XYZ file of C-alpha atoms in Angstrom:
521
model
C -139.799 22.654 23.121
C -141.061 19.088 23.565
C -144.496 20.303 22.425
C -143.193 22.374 19.506
C -141.398 19.579 17.625
C -144.357 17.180 17.414
C -146.568 20.132 16.500
C -144.321 20.923 13.537
C -144.625 17.290 12.470
C -148.401 17.638 12.751
C -148.301 20.749 10.553
C -146.195 18.941 7.970
C -148.564 15.973 7.846
C -151.592 18.265 7.821
C -150.463 20.335 4.866
C -149.180 17.450 2.773
C -151.997 14.914 3.194
C -154.813 16.749 1.428
C -157.262 14.005 0.603
C -156.931 12.167 3.884
C -157.632 15.365 5.787
C -160.865 15.931 3.861
C -162.090 12.358 4.113
C -161.284 12.155 7.814
C -163.270 15.248 8.702
C -166.064 14.485 6.283
C -167.674 11.567 8.105
C -165.867 10.828 11.385
C -168.064 13.021 13.583
C -171.325 12.289 11.769
C -170.819 8.558 12.200
C -170.788 8.938 15.980
C -174.242 10.530 16.357
C -177.693 9.087 15.694
C -180.232 11.566 14.298
C -183.750 10.616 15.422
C -185.173 11.286 11.937
C -183.798 11.132 8.391
C -184.330 13.568 5.509
C -187.341 11.803 4.013
C -189.142 11.836 7.365
C -188.309 15.495 7.949
C -189.500 16.530 4.487
C -192.792 14.641 4.906
C -195.887 16.150 6.543
C -198.259 13.762 8.290
C -202.001 13.744 7.823
C -204.317 15.316 10.420
C -207.966 14.836 11.355
C -208.858 18.367 10.239
C -210.460 17.341 6.948
C -212.767 19.745 5.114
C -213.877 18.685 1.657
C -215.445 22.078 1.069
C -212.041 23.772 1.121
C -210.985 25.346 -2.145
C -207.568 23.673 -2.021
C -206.370 22.152 -5.251
C -203.168 21.117 -6.953
C -203.000 24.515 -8.659
C -203.423 26.291 -5.302
C -200.464 24.423 -3.847
C -198.334 25.115 -6.910
C -199.334 28.787 -6.868
C -198.541 29.086 -3.164
C -195.009 27.744 -3.634
C -194.318 29.887 -6.689
C -195.555 32.937 -4.827
C -193.414 32.335 -1.754
C -190.254 30.992 -3.369
C -190.423 32.093 -6.993
C -189.570 28.550 -8.060
C -191.592 26.252 -10.307
C -193.749 23.822 -8.345
C -195.498 20.600 -9.311
C -198.167 18.835 -7.261
C -198.410 15.074 -7.817
C -201.102 12.936 -6.228
C -199.489 9.628 -5.312
C -202.045 6.813 -4.809
C -199.330 4.628 -3.259
C -198.596 7.129 -0.518
C -199.860 5.890 2.908
C -202.988 7.663 4.109
C -201.326 8.733 7.373
C -198.987 10.927 5.311
C -200.242 14.083 3.613
C -197.346 15.669 1.725
C -193.733 14.932 0.817
C -191.494 17.797 -0.321
C -188.849 17.008 -2.924
C -186.662 19.833 -4.272
C -185.167 18.828 -7.612
C -183.344 20.168 -10.650
C -184.610 18.932 -13.999
C -183.445 20.086 -17.415
C -181.467 22.880 -15.730
C -184.620 24.208 -14.054
C -185.293 24.443 -10.335
C -188.473 22.691 -9.245
C -190.189 21.658 -6.046
C -192.294 18.535 -6.316
C -195.021 18.092 -3.723
C -196.289 14.541 -3.530
C -199.694 14.211 -1.865
C -201.674 11.224 -0.706
C -205.243 10.730 -1.930
C -207.397 13.424 -0.335
C -204.471 15.376 1.126
C -205.636 18.609 -0.504
C -208.645 18.546 1.852
C -206.448 18.229 4.947
C -206.611 21.823 6.136
C -204.028 21.622 8.944
C -201.523 19.721 6.778
C -201.947 22.322 4.038
C -201.340 25.194 6.487
C -198.267 23.393 7.866
C -196.939 22.992 4.322
C -197.539 26.687 3.680
C -195.797 27.680 6.933
C -192.806 25.493 6.135
C -192.421 26.892 2.629
C -192.363 30.416 4.045
C -189.595 29.385 6.443
C -187.500 28.401 3.426
C -187.727 31.942 2.097
C -186.871 35.209 3.834
C -187.970 34.138 7.318
C -184.950 31.896 7.956
C -182.795 31.988 4.806
C -181.498 34.652 2.447
C -182.285 32.855 -0.799
C -184.863 30.279 -1.948
C -181.930 28.341 -3.431
C -180.830 27.585 0.130
C -183.624 25.000 0.281
C -181.707 22.937 -2.277
C -178.457 23.158 -0.327
C -180.260 22.188 2.888
C -181.988 19.251 1.170
C -178.679 18.105 -0.363
C -176.998 18.077 3.048
C -179.925 16.437 4.811
C -180.094 13.631 2.231
C -176.451 12.907 3.021
C -177.373 12.579 6.715
C -175.539 15.716 7.803
C -176.480 16.032 11.470
C -176.711 19.868 11.767
C -178.813 20.008 8.583
C -181.224 17.364 9.881
C -181.451 19.205 13.195
C -182.130 22.515 11.427
C -184.940 20.885 9.486
C -186.427 19.474 12.707
C -186.452 22.978 14.197
C -188.174 24.314 11.077
C -190.820 21.606 11.399
C -191.489 22.575 15.003
C -191.756 26.255 14.057
C -194.193 25.378 11.251
C -196.563 23.366 13.421
C -200.238 24.345 13.253
C -202.401 24.951 16.321
C -205.815 25.007 14.624
C -207.208 21.553 15.377
C -207.645 18.946 18.090
C -204.406 17.132 17.149
C -202.193 20.233 17.382
C -201.138 19.500 20.959
C -200.099 15.965 20.023
C -198.016 17.241 17.106
C -196.451 19.977 19.250
C -195.417 17.386 21.834
C -194.051 15.138 19.083
C -191.780 17.826 17.615
C -190.678 18.986 21.061
C -189.618 15.396 21.810
C -187.837 15.035 18.462
C -185.893 18.250 18.978
C -184.922 17.252 22.502
C -183.503 14.012 21.067
C -181.584 16.093 18.527
C -180.290 18.282 21.362
C -178.935 15.223 23.193
C -177.102 14.071 20.069
C -175.925 17.635 19.385
C -173.982 17.644 22.635
C -172.128 14.521 21.500
C -171.595 16.021 18.032
C -170.234 19.317 19.409
C -167.882 17.527 21.797
C -166.380 15.524 18.923
C -166.248 18.607 16.709
C -164.414 20.588 19.384
C -161.558 18.067 19.304
C -161.151 18.619 15.560
C -161.320 22.390 15.998
C -158.581 22.352 18.634
C -156.369 20.231 16.358
C -156.845 22.746 13.548
C -156.204 25.725 15.829
C -152.913 24.205 16.990
C -151.817 23.957 13.361
C -152.927 27.526 12.620
C -151.042 28.873 15.628
C -147.826 27.724 13.957
C -148.763 28.700 10.419
C -149.756 32.227 11.508
C -146.124 32.957 12.319
C -144.175 31.280 9.523
C -141.626 33.325 7.573
C -142.755 35.985 5.122
C -141.998 33.887 2.037
C -144.434 31.208 3.298
C -147.274 33.635 3.977
C -150.360 33.231 1.776
C -149.986 36.504 -0.083
C -146.414 35.763 -1.094
C -147.225 32.232 -2.209
C -149.868 33.679 -4.523
C -147.503 36.464 -5.643
C -145.015 33.897 -6.941
C -147.713 31.665 -8.481
C -147.147 28.856 -5.976
C -150.559 27.289 -6.461
C -149.897 24.139 -4.485
C -148.467 26.058 -1.555
C -151.426 28.449 -1.513
C -153.942 25.598 -1.792
C -152.251 23.694 1.041
C -152.488 26.764 3.268
C -156.152 27.242 2.461
C -156.737 23.594 3.235
C -155.070 24.022 6.624
C -157.188 27.025 7.609
C -160.554 25.939 6.246
C -162.887 24.784 9.067
C -163.714 21.381 7.579
C -165.212 20.105 10.825
C -167.807 22.907 10.657
C -168.854 22.231 7.075
C -171.919 20.407 5.792
C -171.289 18.130 2.759
C -172.152 20.728 0.104
C -169.717 23.266 1.524
C -167.002 20.611 1.826
C -167.572 19.582 -1.777
C -167.367 23.192 -2.928
C -163.970 23.788 -1.335
C -162.485 20.372 -2.068
C -163.396 20.653 -5.743
C -162.077 24.211 -5.930
C -158.734 23.396 -4.307
C -158.094 20.489 -6.665
C -158.648 22.629 -9.753
C -156.794 25.594 -8.248
C -153.598 23.526 -8.017
C -153.752 22.277 -11.589
C -155.717 24.637 -13.868
C -156.127 24.243 -17.596
C -153.514 25.666 -19.990
C -154.079 29.305 -20.975
C -155.476 28.467 -24.405
C -158.240 26.327 -22.848
C -159.473 28.940 -20.392
C -162.156 31.645 -20.683
C -161.800 35.421 -20.934
C -163.473 37.506 -18.232
C -163.297 41.033 -16.764
C -163.167 42.781 -13.406
C -163.264 46.536 -12.762
C -160.779 47.433 -10.033
C -161.262 51.161 -9.271
C -161.795 50.360 -5.584
C -159.544 47.299 -5.306
C -156.312 46.930 -3.383
C -153.873 45.967 -6.126
C -151.401 43.234 -5.189
C -148.018 43.068 -6.904
C -146.424 39.886 -8.210
C -142.933 38.723 -7.322
C -140.088 38.465 -9.801
C -136.833 36.801 -8.806
C -137.831 36.791 -5.153
C -138.584 40.520 -5.158
C -142.037 42.083 -4.950
C -142.584 44.559 -7.776
C -143.593 48.118 -7.039
C -147.139 49.078 -7.978
C -145.881 51.080 -10.943
C -143.700 48.180 -12.135
C -146.508 45.662 -11.706
C -148.978 47.705 -13.764
C -146.408 48.476 -16.438
C -145.282 44.840 -16.684
C -148.869 43.524 -16.419
C -148.113 41.484 -13.279
C -150.734 42.140 -10.627
C -153.200 39.972 -8.756
C -156.180 40.530 -6.475
C -157.425 39.243 -3.147
C -160.924 39.317 -1.682
C -161.932 41.902 0.909
C -161.846 39.115 3.498
C -158.067 39.313 3.079
C -157.440 42.977 2.274
C -159.815 44.530 4.846
C -158.220 42.605 7.667
C -155.292 42.664 10.077
C -152.427 40.424 11.122
C -150.098 38.287 9.035
C -151.443 37.141 5.667
C -151.815 33.626 7.011
C -153.615 34.769 10.140
C -156.149 36.601 7.943
C -157.214 33.200 6.616
C -158.797 32.587 10.032
C -161.619 34.740 8.701
C -162.710 31.684 6.722
C -164.090 30.575 10.099
C -164.810 33.950 11.726
C -167.084 35.005 8.852
C -169.530 32.256 9.816
C -170.876 34.452 12.627
C -170.488 37.765 10.793
C -172.334 39.394 7.907
C -171.367 36.844 5.262
C -172.479 33.797 7.251
C -175.714 35.034 8.817
C -179.270 35.832 7.811
C -180.877 39.277 7.642
C -181.200 39.350 11.445
C -177.567 38.404 12.104
C -178.313 34.796 13.083
C -176.503 31.717 11.781
C -178.880 29.180 13.365
C -180.177 28.018 9.987
C -177.739 29.586 7.506
C -174.931 27.459 8.978
C -176.409 24.578 6.973
C -176.573 26.539 3.687
C -173.442 28.687 3.760
C -172.568 28.633 0.073
C -175.907 29.930 -1.210
C -176.077 32.283 1.769
C -172.627 33.755 1.103
C -173.381 34.080 -2.609
C -176.523 36.076 -1.784
C -174.812 38.215 0.851
C -171.940 38.940 -1.556
C -174.412 40.143 -4.185
C -175.941 42.537 -1.640
C -172.661 43.825 -0.195
C -169.233 42.173 -0.670
C -167.808 43.515 2.605
C -165.721 40.823 4.262
C -166.495 38.451 1.391
C -164.177 35.544 0.569
C -165.071 36.021 -3.116
C -163.972 38.200 -6.009
C -166.602 39.114 -8.636
C -166.070 38.832 -12.391
C -168.265 39.362 -15.426
C -168.035 38.381 -19.107
C -169.558 41.774 -20.005
C -166.988 44.549 -20.428
C -169.605 47.294 -20.001
C -170.463 45.899 -16.568
C -166.822 45.740 -15.506
C -166.376 49.298 -16.775
C -168.971 50.567 -14.284
C -166.684 49.305 -11.523
C -163.491 50.123 -13.401
C -163.752 53.256 -15.493
C -160.217 54.174 -14.428
C -158.721 50.759 -13.735
C -159.899 47.548 -15.356
C -158.587 44.041 -15.776
C -159.089 40.959 -17.930
C -158.252 37.362 -17.042
C -157.684 33.946 -18.512
C -159.418 31.750 -15.928
C -160.093 28.053 -15.776
C -163.919 27.965 -16.011
C -164.058 25.311 -13.282
C -162.877 27.981 -10.834
C -165.742 30.356 -11.673
C -169.126 30.032 -9.983
C -172.180 31.714 -11.452
C -174.034 33.664 -8.758
C -177.581 32.439 -9.374
C -178.736 34.114 -6.138
C -177.981 37.670 -7.294
C -180.875 40.028 -7.902
C -178.711 42.013 -10.323
C -179.237 39.751 -13.308
C -177.661 42.143 -15.791
C -174.275 41.940 -14.075
C -173.845 38.237 -14.972
C -171.753 37.785 -11.834
C -169.243 34.968 -11.450
C -167.383 34.406 -8.198
C -163.830 33.245 -7.518
C -162.787 32.376 -3.941
C -160.077 34.260 -2.015
C -157.541 35.286 -4.689
C -156.516 35.289 -8.320
C -152.939 34.445 -9.339
C -150.602 36.675 -11.359
C -150.538 34.097 -14.150
C -154.359 34.365 -14.403
C -154.059 37.984 -15.496
C -154.544 38.670 -19.187
C -154.143 42.439 -18.904
C -154.497 45.430 -16.585
C -155.587 48.892 -17.749
C -154.929 52.167 -15.927
C -156.317 55.330 -17.530
C -153.463 57.430 -16.099
C -150.917 55.168 -17.781
C -152.631 53.794 -20.870
C -155.057 56.556 -21.933
C -158.372 55.781 -23.658
C -159.955 52.713 -25.338
C -159.675 50.303 -22.376
C -161.413 47.323 -24.002
C -159.182 47.437 -27.053
C -156.127 47.832 -24.812
C -157.071 44.812 -22.693
C -157.602 42.648 -25.780
C -154.296 43.761 -27.297
C -152.350 43.031 -24.120
C -154.099 39.685 -23.752
C -152.838 38.631 -27.192
C -149.340 39.817 -26.275
C -149.424 37.651 -23.137
C -150.395 34.641 -25.229
C -147.539 35.400 -27.623
C -145.135 35.380 -24.691
C -146.564 32.176 -23.219
C -147.115 30.145 -26.390
C -144.590 31.556 -28.819
C -144.374 34.612 -31.043
C -147.193 34.841 -33.561
C -149.415 32.279 -31.814
C -151.278 34.707 -29.591
C -153.962 35.884 -32.028
C -155.098 32.358 -32.920
C -155.051 31.312 -29.251
C -157.079 34.379 -28.293
C -159.664 33.533 -30.951
C -159.878 30.030 -29.504
C -160.306 31.421 -25.978
C -163.084 33.692 -27.179
C -164.810 30.674 -28.697
C -164.424 28.877 -25.369
C -165.841 31.926 -23.612
C -168.810 32.335 -25.943
C -169.814 28.707 -25.424
C -169.223 28.783 -21.690
C -171.092 32.018 -20.961
C -173.912 31.488 -23.481
C -176.349 29.947 -20.951
C -176.318 33.045 -18.734
C -175.926 35.871 -21.209
C -179.682 36.289 -21.719
C -181.548 39.395 -20.634
C -182.659 37.852 -17.344
C -179.322 36.314 -16.414
C -181.042 33.045 -15.550
C -179.485 29.727 -16.480
C -181.098 28.097 -19.493
C -180.235 24.855 -21.229
C -177.395 25.435 -23.729
C -177.869 24.019 -27.214
C -175.905 20.868 -28.057
C -172.521 21.771 -29.470
C -169.858 19.926 -31.394
C -166.521 21.475 -30.580
C -163.024 20.905 -31.824
C -160.035 20.813 -29.554
C -159.809 20.594 -25.824
C -162.768 21.905 -23.832
C -163.485 21.488 -20.185
C -166.651 19.851 -18.951
C -168.138 20.505 -15.593
C -169.515 17.906 -13.270
C -171.312 14.845 -14.420
C -172.899 12.321 -12.085
C -172.757 12.384 -8.339
C -171.843 8.743 -7.811
C -174.479 6.127 -8.463
C -176.860 6.912 -5.639
C -180.337 8.385 -5.579
C -179.056 11.401 -3.679
C -176.303 13.910 -4.581
C -172.774 12.849 -3.713
C -169.210 13.718 -4.663
C -168.803 15.309 -8.078
C -166.282 14.234 -10.691
C -164.897 16.185 -13.622
C -166.069 14.731 -16.899
C -163.949 14.273 -19.996
C -162.550 17.254 -21.849
C -164.593 16.758 -25.031
C -167.912 17.314 -23.301
C -170.196 20.170 -24.283
C -169.034 23.391 -22.757
C -171.601 25.568 -21.056
C -171.589 27.205 -17.648
C -174.194 26.393 -15.061
C -174.581 27.316 -11.446
C -173.051 25.564 -8.477
C -176.119 23.713 -7.234
C -176.636 22.226 -10.668
C -172.983 21.191 -10.845
C -173.278 19.121 -7.693
C -176.805 17.802 -8.285
C -177.514 14.428 -9.792
């Protein structure tokens, strides 16, 4: 009993002090280890003595090699100020909403055969050899620039794996990278020891939260639209001490918006087919509706398969936010998390697009015809805050225009639910009609039609960048809009590397973009 009372106090402090929890776990461990190399050093390839001026290397060859391996635009730039003992520097960047990789080379670097082969080997490691998506390179670079220890260590391992053994200096370079990685291993033991303390603190909190009363379980908090309660629970179960900066930023940003979303009339309209979904029923007056009541009264919500295809109390199922790291969603094509642990967001997006089993995400699309392929018998429409939707730029199914929402929707997000056995034919028209009726109820009789027209305008502007035939993000045209529109993320502090995002003012141009671009400077 002496242990239980202070533990309850710990739980109370843990759940109520959101920002301090995030800030504490963000840097405390990283500040206690000393990586032997920084990001710039790890993304720079040194010159070798294997020079052959008769080689057919050229700037165009390097650019072609990167495009061929990664499918991303490349630019080779000869930098006369670059020291001669350095051959290449790799700089992933996003410019004008386009993904690019800039390769800076010193004078004569294109004739350095071993350096060129090492560059080629490293680029291939960024693709299918070690990661699921070429976009993972950007997440890795983001984390490394912020001095995330596991990300720097992962990059050091990649450098060792990419080393070339074709010249007289190869043994020297092999010994160098072996020494660097041994130094990382020494620091890793310190890092893991500190991290274990944080993990045990979190597990002690979860042990209590697993067993709280039914009305405080995650599903029931969502069922009664308790956004703050649900967000606090997620915050308590999320493995912050395991997360690189990009993953932390993703969840922290999401939780803040989840608690306080935009009013209905300022949201966007989006669909999800639910033929194969487990339908969750909302609560009314402390009572959970039956499935028939919930569909009739248009009061359902959904949860990801991470929650529904699981066992234990609803709170205990949130432990899968950690367990999935070593399962399908968190690993590469060979089941390893050695490198994907540093790029979990892009990795999970890609894995979800291939197979959403055990995924923490729900998929949505602005295209009714797409949702109808997954919901010919049951379909839904939603009014969602666009800041809670993440375009899946990693998906190979461009025509689906897939947006992802973490963990669960709320009953008050639902615009309408259609069931062919109850509502008959014309599902799209039915969903639109019910959506207007919901707005009438929320905003006042007779106001629904005008509000729905406004939401459609919001939606058209928001989804315009990704509604092309290829599904790729393109720069939206400048727009002058009336009323209250949500912007996404502006600058990432005033540094030369990406940092914490902030929501810009509501009158900004409205146009969706993908997650990496949101958090990139």
